[in-house]
């Protein structure tokens, strides 16, 4: 999913999404915006893995899932 598609899906400004992606530390966005980003990514099939012995990470819920289509390309 591109930054612009994530911005479109969340309704957040493109710069807000870019700020959230700009660091591996806590995102420099509001808590509400961070929650919206997480919820949108989870709805898209992303699973957030908490920090443990191997560190935090993400993976797809279903590794063989089809890539998401861009919203503006989808019909209906």
Short mmCIF file of C-alpha atoms in Angstrom, two decimals:
data_model
loop_
_atom_site.label_atom_id
_atom_site.label_comp_id
_atom_site.label_asym_id
_atom_site.label_seq_id
_atom_site.Cartn_x
_atom_site.Cartn_y
_atom_site.Cartn_z
CA UNK A 1 0.00 0.00 0.00
CA UNK A 2 1.45 3.34 -0.97
CA UNK A 3 1.67 6.32 1.37
CA UNK A 4 -0.92 8.15 -0.71
CA UNK A 5 -3.29 5.15 -0.63
CA UNK A 6 -2.91 4.87 3.16
CA UNK A 7 -3.65 8.59 3.47
CA UNK A 8 -6.74 8.16 1.31
CA UNK A 9 -7.95 5.13 3.28
CA UNK A 10 -7.52 6.89 6.63
CA UNK A 11 -8.62 10.35 5.53
CA UNK A 12 -5.40 11.76 6.97
CA UNK A 13 -3.22 14.30 5.20
CA UNK A 14 -0.41 12.83 3.13
CA UNK A 15 2.15 14.70 5.26
CA UNK A 16 0.72 13.13 8.43
CA UNK A 17 1.23 9.63 7.03
CA UNK A 18 4.73 10.56 5.88
CA UNK A 19 5.55 11.84 9.38
CA UNK A 20 4.34 8.58 10.89
CA UNK A 21 6.62 6.63 8.55
CA UNK A 22 9.63 8.88 9.07
CA UNK A 23 11.06 7.11 12.10
CA UNK A 24 11.38 3.73 13.78
CA UNK A 25 10.70 5.39 17.14
CA UNK A 26 7.30 6.53 18.39
CA UNK A 27 5.54 8.23 15.48
CA UNK A 28 5.45 12.03 15.73
CA UNK A 29 1.66 12.07 15.22
CA UNK A 30 -1.26 12.33 17.62
CA UNK A 31 -2.44 9.22 19.45
CA UNK A 32 -5.76 9.36 17.57
CA UNK A 33 -4.00 9.46 14.20
CA UNK A 34 -1.64 6.63 15.20
CA UNK A 35 -4.61 4.49 16.24
CA UNK A 36 -6.36 5.24 12.96
CA UNK A 37 -3.26 4.22 10.99
CA UNK A 38 -2.92 0.99 12.97
CA UNK A 39 -6.62 0.14 12.61
CA UNK A 40 -6.53 0.78 8.87
CA UNK A 41 -3.45 -1.39 8.40
CA UNK A 42 -4.96 -4.15 10.55
CA UNK A 43 -8.14 -4.03 8.45
CA UNK A 44 -5.89 -4.50 5.41
CA UNK A 45 -4.43 -7.70 6.93
CA UNK A 46 -1.34 -6.42 8.73
CA UNK A 47 -0.54 -8.04 12.08
CA UNK A 48 1.59 -6.01 14.50
CA UNK A 49 4.00 -8.18 16.50
CA UNK A 50 4.92 -6.84 19.94
CA UNK A 51 8.55 -6.49 20.97
CA UNK A 52 10.00 -9.72 22.29
CA UNK A 53 13.33 -11.45 22.12
CA UNK A 54 13.43 -10.89 18.36
CA UNK A 55 12.01 -7.36 18.47
CA UNK A 56 8.81 -5.82 17.18
CA UNK A 57 7.62 -6.33 13.64
CA UNK A 58 4.74 -6.80 11.24
CA UNK A 59 3.51 -9.56 9.00
CA UNK A 60 0.50 -10.23 6.84
CA UNK A 61 -2.34 -12.13 8.51
CA UNK A 62 -2.58 -14.35 5.45
CA UNK A 63 0.82 -14.52 3.68
CA UNK A 64 -0.81 -15.60 0.41
CA UNK A 65 -3.40 -12.80 0.38
CA UNK A 66 -3.81 -10.80 -2.79
CA UNK A 67 -2.19 -7.36 -2.77
CA UNK A 68 -4.64 -4.58 -2.00
CA UNK A 69 -6.00 -2.70 -4.94
CA UNK A 70 -5.69 1.05 -4.85
CA UNK A 71 -8.96 2.56 -3.72
CA UNK A 72 -9.25 4.92 -6.64
CA UNK A 73 -8.79 1.98 -9.03
CA UNK A 74 -11.55 -0.12 -7.47
CA UNK A 75 -15.10 0.02 -8.73
CA UNK A 76 -18.09 0.29 -6.42
#
